[in-house]
Amino acid sequence: MDRSQILLLGLPIFLFCSDILNLFTTSPPPKPTPNDHHNIHQFQTKPQQVHQQQPLQFPKQKSSTIVGGLGNIGFGNVININFCVSCSYRGTAVTMKNMLESEFPGIQVILANHPAPLPKRLLSKVVPAVQFGIIGIILAGEQIFPRLGFAAPPSWYYSLRANRFGSIASTWLFGNFIQSFLQSSGAFEVFCNGELVFSKLMEHRFPGEIELRDVVGKRLAIR
């Protein structure tokens, strides 16, 4: 084979190899022009505008306390609630006290016992002496009655003596009931600055919370 034949056979092989290389190799990027550098510099140096979110504005609530209004109407005023302690009225009195202090800030509410009338209180002092006297007779009546001038104890003594423990228990419980009844007044009296505004002894009922609030509020407003 001469040189011309060799060139004719090698040319196709060279073109084929050149195509294969072009498939697997990438061409370098084109060189940037001076205009491109100028555009990139302008893009980088252009300040970015940041949009800051403004906080939401909510309407301010007005204060509910008005100087000289109902907010401070309770200052300098005193409420006295006199109730029957032995009647278990303390829970009702505490409820009314908390309500008044909440409705009239600054008000002073004083709780106290309302005593029973003097005759009932005097009788209540006698009840314990009678209790101990009956219990002493049940336990030692056979020695007590002869000293009192009785030849023999009365018949009711033997009835109590037959059931000694039952008689003592009944005497103690019944005496405590009588004493509690005599000490109770059944009162629930409300005073505003020394003036009576509600009386359970007169109304024969307890005041409602709204009723007592309105009565005290009117009394304080005209003061």
XYZ file of N, CA and C in Angstrom:
669
model
N 0.841 -1.184 0.000
C 0.000 0.000 0.000
C 0.884 1.245 0.000
N 0.575 2.155 -0.910
C 1.348 3.379 -0.972
C 0.789 4.395 0.029
N 1.402 5.564 0.105
C 1.027 6.585 1.086
C -0.358 7.115 0.830
N -0.816 7.298 -0.351
C -2.148 7.835 -0.629
C -3.236 6.929 -0.127
N -3.019 5.617 -0.271
C -4.026 4.687 0.227
C -4.105 4.707 1.750
N -2.901 4.856 2.357
C -2.883 4.896 3.825
C -3.604 6.119 4.320
N -3.449 7.266 3.695
C -4.122 8.483 4.104
C -5.620 8.376 3.924
N -6.017 7.731 2.815
C -7.458 7.568 2.587
C -8.091 6.685 3.653
N -7.383 5.656 4.111
C -7.942 4.771 5.149
C -7.880 5.411 6.532
N -6.832 6.217 6.802
C -6.689 6.799 8.135
C -7.556 8.017 8.363
N -7.988 8.720 7.268
C -8.805 9.919 7.445
C -10.152 9.637 8.114
N -10.856 8.591 7.662
C -12.129 8.303 8.372
C -11.936 7.975 9.839
N -10.849 7.212 10.101
C -10.612 6.838 11.504
C -10.324 8.068 12.330
N -9.582 9.026 11.821
C -9.252 10.258 12.546
C -10.496 11.092 12.812
N -11.394 11.183 11.778
C -12.631 11.962 11.972
C -13.528 11.320 13.018
N -13.552 9.997 13.020
C -14.388 9.289 14.004
C -13.874 9.545 15.421
N -12.567 9.463 15.584
C -11.992 9.717 16.918
C -12.210 11.160 17.339
N -12.149 12.100 16.369
C -12.376 13.500 16.700
C -13.796 13.739 17.174
N -14.754 13.070 16.526
C -16.150 13.205 16.970
C -16.355 12.655 18.377
N -15.723 11.546 18.670
C -15.837 10.952 20.009
C -15.284 11.904 21.060
N -14.155 12.514 20.810
C -13.581 13.459 21.772
C -14.463 14.672 21.977
N -15.106 15.169 20.912
C -15.983 16.332 21.035
C -17.216 16.037 21.884
N -17.648 14.775 21.855
C -18.822 14.404 22.662
C -18.539 14.460 24.158
N -17.329 14.098 24.539
C -17.005 13.965 25.970
C -16.216 15.129 26.535
N -15.965 16.107 25.765
C -15.258 17.296 26.243
C -16.142 18.508 26.046
N -16.091 19.484 27.037
C -16.879 20.707 26.960
C -15.980 21.845 26.554
N -16.567 22.740 25.820
C -15.816 23.899 25.366
C -15.728 24.919 26.480
N -14.619 25.601 26.638
C -14.492 26.613 27.713
C -15.450 27.756 27.489
N -15.927 28.373 28.586
C -16.874 29.479 28.438
C -16.226 30.646 27.736
N -17.033 31.432 27.073
C -16.459 32.579 26.363
C -15.953 33.615 27.330
N -14.891 34.265 26.953
C -14.298 35.289 27.795
C -15.245 36.466 27.916
N -15.422 36.980 29.139
C -16.322 38.125 29.299
C -15.742 39.377 28.694
N -16.592 40.145 28.165
C -16.193 41.407 27.560
C -16.175 42.485 28.633
N -15.538 43.616 28.396
C -15.536 44.724 29.393
C -16.927 45.201 29.744
N -17.861 45.149 28.785
C -19.231 45.563 29.091
C -19.880 44.630 30.104
N -19.549 43.318 29.984
C -20.112 42.352 30.927
C -19.616 42.615 32.327
N -18.323 42.925 32.491
C -17.795 43.240 33.818
C -18.497 44.450 34.412
N -18.789 45.427 33.616
C -19.474 46.630 34.100
C -20.885 46.323 34.575
N -21.591 45.442 33.845
C -22.965 45.084 34.249
C -22.972 44.287 35.538
N -21.997 43.372 35.664
C -21.929 42.561 36.897
C -21.631 43.452 38.092
N -20.721 44.427 37.918
C -20.372 45.330 39.016
C -21.573 46.178 39.437
N -22.372 46.603 38.456
C -23.566 47.380 38.793
C -24.586 46.525 39.538
N -24.707 45.261 39.150
C -25.678 44.380 39.811
C -25.273 44.099 41.253
N -23.944 43.937 41.464
C -23.484 43.637 42.811
C -23.544 44.851 43.729
N -23.306 46.022 43.189
C -23.260 47.214 44.034
C -24.604 47.885 44.209
N -25.636 47.400 43.500
C -26.954 48.006 43.623
C -27.551 47.681 44.988
N -27.873 48.647 45.789
C -28.396 48.352 47.138
C -29.741 47.652 47.056
N -29.897 46.686 47.924
C -31.143 45.935 47.990
C -32.106 46.634 48.942
N -33.310 46.772 48.515
C -34.339 47.403 49.327
C -35.012 46.351 50.195
N -34.885 46.514 51.490
C -35.469 45.575 52.441
C -36.770 46.166 52.951
N -37.815 45.418 52.770
C -39.132 45.875 53.230
C -39.333 45.398 54.663
N -39.299 46.306 55.590
C -39.529 45.976 56.993
C -41.016 46.020 57.303
N -41.461 44.924 57.917
C -42.883 44.838 58.253
C -43.191 45.706 59.463
N -44.103 46.604 59.274
C -44.491 47.504 60.351
C -45.333 46.754 61.381
N -45.080 46.963 62.677
C -45.895 46.285 63.699
C -47.342 46.744 63.634
N -48.219 45.783 63.968
C -49.647 46.090 63.939
C -49.997 47.032 65.078
N -50.799 47.999 64.773
C -51.226 48.985 65.766
C -52.612 48.603 66.274
N -52.681 48.291 67.556
C -53.956 47.940 68.176
C -54.455 49.143 68.971
N -55.745 49.341 68.990
C -56.281 50.470 69.779
C -56.074 50.235 71.256
N -55.641 51.259 71.945
C -55.403 51.147 73.380
C -56.717 51.181 74.133
N -56.784 50.275 75.128
C -57.987 50.209 75.941
C -57.950 51.297 76.992
N -59.039 51.930 77.158
C -59.140 52.973 78.164
C -59.278 52.348 79.534
N -58.681 52.968 80.495
C -58.752 52.472 81.867
C -60.172 52.584 82.389
N -60.593 51.495 83.095
C -61.959 51.477 83.617
C -62.097 52.289 84.892
N -60.961 52.661 85.469
C -60.997 53.425 86.710
C -60.983 54.901 86.389
N -61.994 55.593 86.737
C -62.116 57.013 86.465
C -61.954 57.755 87.786
N -61.112 58.736 87.764
C -60.878 59.493 88.994
C -62.170 60.179 89.399
N -62.544 59.928 90.639
C -63.773 60.507 91.144
C -65.004 59.723 90.775
N -64.854 58.564 90.054
C -66.014 57.774 89.663
C -66.173 56.577 90.565
N -66.776 55.534 89.994
C -67.055 54.355 90.787
C -65.801 53.572 91.106
N -64.709 53.816 90.359
C -63.506 53.037 90.584
C -62.919 53.231 91.960
N -62.995 54.424 92.522
C -62.411 54.684 93.832
C -63.432 55.230 94.805
N -64.679 54.873 94.618
C -65.732 55.391 95.502
C -65.666 54.757 96.882
N -64.973 53.598 96.982
C -64.945 52.912 98.266
C -63.931 53.442 99.252
N -62.987 54.259 98.818
C -61.945 54.741 99.717
C -62.542 55.622 100.814
N -62.123 55.321 102.048
C -62.576 56.100 103.190
C -63.917 55.685 103.751
N -64.519 54.601 103.228
C -65.822 54.135 103.699
C -65.670 52.799 104.414
N -66.550 52.566 105.377
C -66.487 51.364 106.207
C -67.851 50.673 106.176
N -67.812 49.377 105.915
C -69.021 48.535 105.950
C -68.873 47.553 107.108
N -69.853 47.532 107.988
C -69.882 46.584 109.101
C -70.958 45.541 108.834
N -70.572 44.289 108.869
C -71.516 43.177 108.732
C -71.524 42.429 110.057
N -72.573 42.610 110.830
C -72.739 41.942 112.114
C -73.694 40.764 111.926
N -73.198 39.574 112.172
C -73.980 38.365 111.905
C -73.921 37.430 113.110
N -74.805 36.464 113.100
C -74.885 35.477 114.174
C -73.841 34.386 113.931
N -72.827 34.346 114.780
C -71.759 33.357 114.615
C -72.257 31.959 114.916
N -73.059 31.803 115.954
C -73.551 30.469 116.332
C -74.573 29.923 115.347
N -75.056 30.765 114.427
C -76.021 30.308 113.419
C -75.342 29.850 112.124
N -74.006 29.838 112.096
C -73.238 29.417 110.908
C -73.490 30.343 109.722
N -73.522 31.647 110.000
C -73.694 32.632 108.927
C -72.353 33.165 108.408
N -71.249 32.633 108.895
C -69.943 33.177 108.521
C -69.684 33.031 107.018
N -70.075 31.898 106.428
C -69.849 31.711 104.995
C -70.540 32.778 104.156
N -71.790 33.093 104.519
C -72.517 34.141 103.795
C -71.862 35.506 103.996
N -71.411 35.768 105.221
C -70.768 37.060 105.501
C -69.466 37.215 104.716
N -68.679 36.156 104.615
C -67.417 36.228 103.864
C -67.694 36.436 102.377
N -68.736 35.782 101.856
C -69.093 35.973 100.448
C -69.469 37.420 100.163
N -70.281 38.010 101.033
C -70.668 39.412 100.855
C -69.465 40.345 101.003
N -68.564 40.017 101.906
C -67.365 40.842 102.099
C -66.506 40.854 100.839
N -66.280 39.678 100.247
C -65.477 39.604 99.030
C -66.147 40.339 97.874
N -67.473 40.246 97.777
C -68.181 40.933 96.702
C -68.051 42.441 96.838
N -68.220 42.964 98.047
C -68.144 44.410 98.253
C -66.733 44.937 97.997
N -65.721 44.200 98.438
C -64.342 44.627 98.202
C -63.993 44.597 96.725
N -64.614 43.697 95.971
C -64.367 43.637 94.525
C -65.093 44.746 93.774
N -66.320 45.042 94.181
C -67.109 46.056 93.497
C -66.682 47.473 93.860
N -66.225 47.673 95.102
C -65.840 49.006 95.572
C -64.408 48.944 96.108
N -63.408 49.028 95.220
C -62.012 48.937 95.675
C -61.692 50.018 96.699
N -60.978 49.613 97.738
C -60.595 50.544 98.788
C -61.539 50.576 99.966
N -62.704 49.946 99.840
C -63.659 49.960 100.940
C -63.203 48.996 102.028
N -63.526 49.309 103.265
C -63.165 48.477 104.410
C -64.411 47.765 104.919
N -64.351 46.432 104.917
C -65.481 45.610 105.361
C -65.062 44.878 106.632
N -65.810 45.081 107.699
C -65.500 44.499 109.006
C -66.596 43.499 109.365
N -66.196 42.283 109.698
C -67.127 41.247 110.132
C -67.075 41.126 111.652
N -68.240 40.984 112.280
C -68.305 40.879 113.743
C -69.539 40.079 114.131
N -69.503 39.561 115.348
C -70.642 38.809 115.869
C -71.719 39.758 116.374
N -72.957 39.415 116.062
C -74.101 40.171 116.577
C -74.652 39.404 117.779
N -74.483 39.898 118.997
C -74.887 39.126 120.174
C -76.398 39.032 120.300
N -76.804 38.001 121.031
C -78.227 37.817 121.321
C -78.666 38.829 122.380
N -79.979 39.009 122.562
C -80.456 39.916 123.627
C -79.949 39.496 125.002
N -79.861 40.445 125.913
C -79.284 40.197 127.225
C -79.997 39.087 128.000
N -81.330 39.013 128.049
C -81.969 37.910 128.806
C -81.581 36.526 128.285
N -81.499 36.375 126.988
C -81.108 35.078 126.441
C -79.660 34.744 126.774
N -78.821 35.748 126.793
C -77.426 35.491 127.136
C -77.274 35.083 128.596
N -78.070 35.696 129.469
C -78.004 35.324 130.886
C -78.494 33.893 131.112
N -79.568 33.515 130.415
C -80.063 32.143 130.545
C -79.071 31.127 130.001
N -78.345 31.506 128.948
C -77.368 30.571 128.387
C -76.230 30.289 129.366
N -75.967 31.245 130.290
C -74.936 31.000 131.288
C -75.393 30.019 132.361
N -76.722 29.897 132.538
C -77.257 28.998 133.572
C -77.285 27.556 133.101
N -77.391 27.352 131.786
C -77.548 25.992 131.242
C -76.404 25.071 131.646
N -75.122 25.451 131.546
C -74.060 24.524 131.955
C -74.160 24.101 133.424
N -74.572 25.043 134.292
C -74.707 24.675 135.703
C -75.797 23.633 135.895
N -76.906 23.771 135.183
C -77.986 22.774 135.268
C -77.511 21.431 134.730
N -76.739 21.444 133.641
C -76.225 20.190 133.075
C -75.386 19.432 134.099
N -74.411 20.123 134.673
C -73.535 19.443 135.628
C -74.298 19.027 136.886
N -75.327 19.800 137.260
C -76.126 19.410 138.432
C -76.874 18.108 138.181
N -77.498 17.964 137.016
C -78.236 16.739 136.709
C -77.292 15.552 136.604
N -76.139 15.755 135.959
C -75.181 14.653 135.838
C -74.672 14.232 137.227
N -74.439 15.217 138.114
C -73.997 14.875 139.476
C -75.058 14.099 140.237
N -76.325 14.459 140.069
C -77.401 13.733 140.755
C -77.487 12.295 140.239
N -77.323 12.123 138.902
C -77.404 10.763 138.348
C -76.284 9.889 138.912
N -75.112 10.452 139.084
C -73.970 9.651 139.536
C -73.961 9.444 141.061
N -74.415 10.440 141.832
C -74.299 10.336 143.296
C -75.573 10.809 143.988
N -76.727 10.449 143.449
C -77.990 10.894 144.029
C -78.276 10.297 145.379
N -77.826 9.101 145.625
C -78.116 8.440 146.895
C -77.415 9.146 148.061
N -76.325 9.836 147.807
C -75.648 10.594 148.857
C -76.124 12.059 148.896
N -76.604 12.562 147.765
C -76.991 13.966 147.688
C -78.373 14.201 148.314
N -79.336 13.350 147.985
C -80.709 13.580 148.467
C -80.806 13.543 149.991
N -80.181 12.594 150.735
C -80.249 12.651 152.202
C -79.689 13.951 152.776
N -78.662 14.521 152.110
C -78.097 15.774 152.591
C -79.060 16.946 152.358
N -79.934 16.772 151.387
C -80.920 17.817 151.108
C -82.186 17.649 151.951
N -82.244 16.634 152.796
C -83.389 16.444 153.679
C -84.393 15.427 153.184
N -84.079 14.712 152.091
C -84.992 13.686 151.576
C -84.645 12.350 152.231
N -85.678 11.660 152.762
C -85.437 10.343 153.360
C -85.038 9.338 152.302
N -85.617 9.463 151.093
C -85.285 8.558 149.987
C -85.333 9.365 148.697
N -84.541 8.999 147.734
C -84.571 9.716 146.453
C -85.933 9.584 145.784
N -86.358 10.568 144.983
C -87.646 10.482 144.288
C -87.617 9.391 143.225
N -88.798 9.076 142.712
C -88.927 7.961 141.759
C -88.229 8.261 140.428
N -88.247 9.536 139.994
C -87.610 9.836 138.704
C -86.104 9.619 138.742
N -85.539 9.680 139.964
C -84.104 9.437 140.065
C -83.777 8.003 139.682
N -84.632 7.071 140.124
C -84.369 5.668 139.789
C -84.550 5.408 138.295
N -85.433 6.153 137.674
C -85.587 6.011 136.220
C -84.317 6.463 135.492
N -83.748 7.606 135.935
C -82.495 8.057 135.336
C -81.343 7.131 135.685
N -81.379 6.595 136.898
C -80.300 5.721 137.350
C -80.295 4.403 136.593
N -81.463 3.953 136.135
C -81.547 2.675 135.427
C -80.780 2.717 134.109
N -80.792 3.856 133.448
C -80.049 4.019 132.185
C -79.078 5.188 132.356
N -78.047 4.953 133.180
C -77.163 6.035 133.592
C -76.468 6.706 132.409
N -75.850 5.926 131.542
C -75.081 6.504 130.434
C -75.975 7.196 129.407
N -77.152 6.620 129.152
C -78.091 7.266 128.244
C -78.616 8.572 128.797
N -78.849 8.605 130.099
C -79.356 9.831 130.736
C -78.301 10.932 130.714
N -77.029 10.564 130.966
C -75.957 11.564 130.945
C -75.766 12.127 129.540
N -75.779 11.247 128.519
C -75.606 11.702 127.138
C -76.754 12.603 126.700
N -77.981 12.219 127.070
C -79.138 13.038 126.688
C -79.086 14.405 127.367
N -78.673 14.418 128.641
C -78.582 15.691 129.360
C -77.540 16.607 128.726
N -76.405 16.044 128.322
C -75.342 16.845 127.730
C -75.749 17.413 126.359
N -76.330 16.557 125.497
C -76.719 17.012 124.156
C -77.864 18.019 124.213
N -78.863 17.737 125.046
C -80.003 18.649 125.136
C -79.582 19.991 125.726
N -78.678 19.971 126.701
C -78.200 21.217 127.290
C -77.419 22.048 126.278
N -76.590 21.387 125.451
C -75.841 22.124 124.425
C -76.775 22.741 123.387
N -77.850 22.030 123.044
C -78.813 22.571 122.090
C -79.502 23.809 122.661
N -79.914 23.728 123.909
C -80.570 24.874 124.533
C -79.622 26.058 124.641
N -78.373 25.807 124.995
C -77.403 26.891 125.125
C -77.131 27.561 123.770
N -77.013 26.759 122.706
C -76.794 27.329 121.375
C -77.990 28.160 120.922
N -79.195 27.697 121.241
C -80.393 28.442 120.869
C -80.457 29.786 121.589
N -80.071 29.798 122.867
C -80.122 31.030 123.636
C -79.038 32.023 123.199
N -77.918 31.529 122.683
C -76.840 32.404 122.260
C -77.021 32.929 120.839
N -77.900 32.331 120.064
C -78.079 32.743 118.673
C -79.015 33.940 118.597
N -78.671 34.850 117.694
C -79.495 36.038 117.489
C -80.240 36.006 116.158
N -79.771 35.175 115.204
C -80.404 35.126 113.890
C -80.225 36.400 113.087
N -79.211 37.192 113.439
C -79.046 38.507 112.812
C -78.065 38.442 111.650
N -78.302 39.328 110.687
C -77.361 39.597 109.600
C -77.574 41.058 109.225
N -76.908 41.928 109.977
C -77.122 43.367 109.863
C -75.950 44.011 109.115
N -76.263 44.856 108.160
C -75.241 45.523 107.348
C -75.331 47.023 107.600
N -74.205 47.610 107.994
C -74.124 49.044 108.264
C -73.125 49.674 107.293
N -73.492 50.815 106.756
C -72.611 51.592 105.878
C -72.275 52.896 106.573
N -71.013 53.027 106.998
C -70.570 54.210 107.741
C -71.448 54.467 108.965
N -71.798 53.371 109.663
C -72.589 53.477 110.880
C -74.083 53.537 110.672
N -74.572 53.559 109.447
C -76.002 53.644 109.166
C -76.513 52.290 108.665
N -77.578 51.806 109.242
C -78.138 50.516 108.880
C -78.730 50.571 107.467
N -78.267 49.651 106.603
C -78.771 49.607 105.226
C -79.514 48.310 104.935
N -79.303 47.278 105.755
C -80.067 46.035 105.610
C -80.091 45.322 106.947
N -81.264 44.752 107.274
C -81.441 44.047 108.540
C -82.213 42.753 108.290
N -81.579 41.640 108.591
C -82.274 40.359 108.486
C -83.339 40.220 109.561
N -83.120 40.839 110.714
C -84.117 40.777 111.779
C -85.414 41.476 111.367
N -85.313 42.470 110.471
C -86.494 43.175 109.999
C -87.067 42.561 108.722
N -86.193 42.135 107.824
C -86.644 41.586 106.543
C -86.932 40.092 106.609
N -86.377 39.403 107.623
C -86.546 37.946 107.779
C -86.006 37.178 106.565
N -84.917 37.670 106.021
C -84.259 37.002 104.888
C -82.851 37.573 104.746
N -82.044 36.863 103.948
C -80.707 37.353 103.654
C -80.747 38.295 102.447
N -79.826 39.221 102.356
C -79.784 40.085 101.161
C -79.134 39.362 99.999
N -79.571 39.669 98.789
C -78.906 39.161 97.600
C -77.646 39.972 97.316
N -76.718 39.373 96.592
C -75.464 40.076 96.300
C -75.716 41.335 95.473
N -76.548 41.217 94.428
C -76.840 42.387 93.593
C -77.602 43.433 94.394
N -78.530 42.967 95.227
C -79.301 43.908 96.055
C -78.391 44.669 97.004
N -77.506 43.961 97.684
C -76.613 44.632 98.632
C -75.638 45.554 97.911
N -75.174 45.164 96.729
C -74.268 46.026 95.964
C -74.952 47.333 95.577
N -76.208 47.226 95.128
C -76.928 48.437 94.727
C -77.212 49.343 95.924
N -77.591 48.742 97.039
C -77.906 49.549 98.224
C -76.665 50.291 98.718
N -75.541 49.572 98.795
C -74.306 50.210 99.257
C -73.826 51.242 98.247
N -73.937 50.930 96.936
C -73.521 51.886 95.930
C -74.296 53.187 95.977
N -75.618 53.095 96.160
C -76.428 54.309 96.273
C -76.061 55.102 97.525
N -75.789 54.381 98.622
C -75.441 55.067 99.864
C -74.106 55.785 99.738
N -73.151 55.175 99.055
C -71.843 55.804 98.888
C -71.914 56.964 97.890
N -72.809 56.861 96.902
C -72.886 57.906 95.878
C -73.425 59.215 96.445
N -74.319 59.112 97.438
C -74.899 60.330 97.987
C -74.106 60.862 99.171
N -73.021 60.183 99.478
C -72.214 60.620 100.632
C -71.400 61.867 100.264
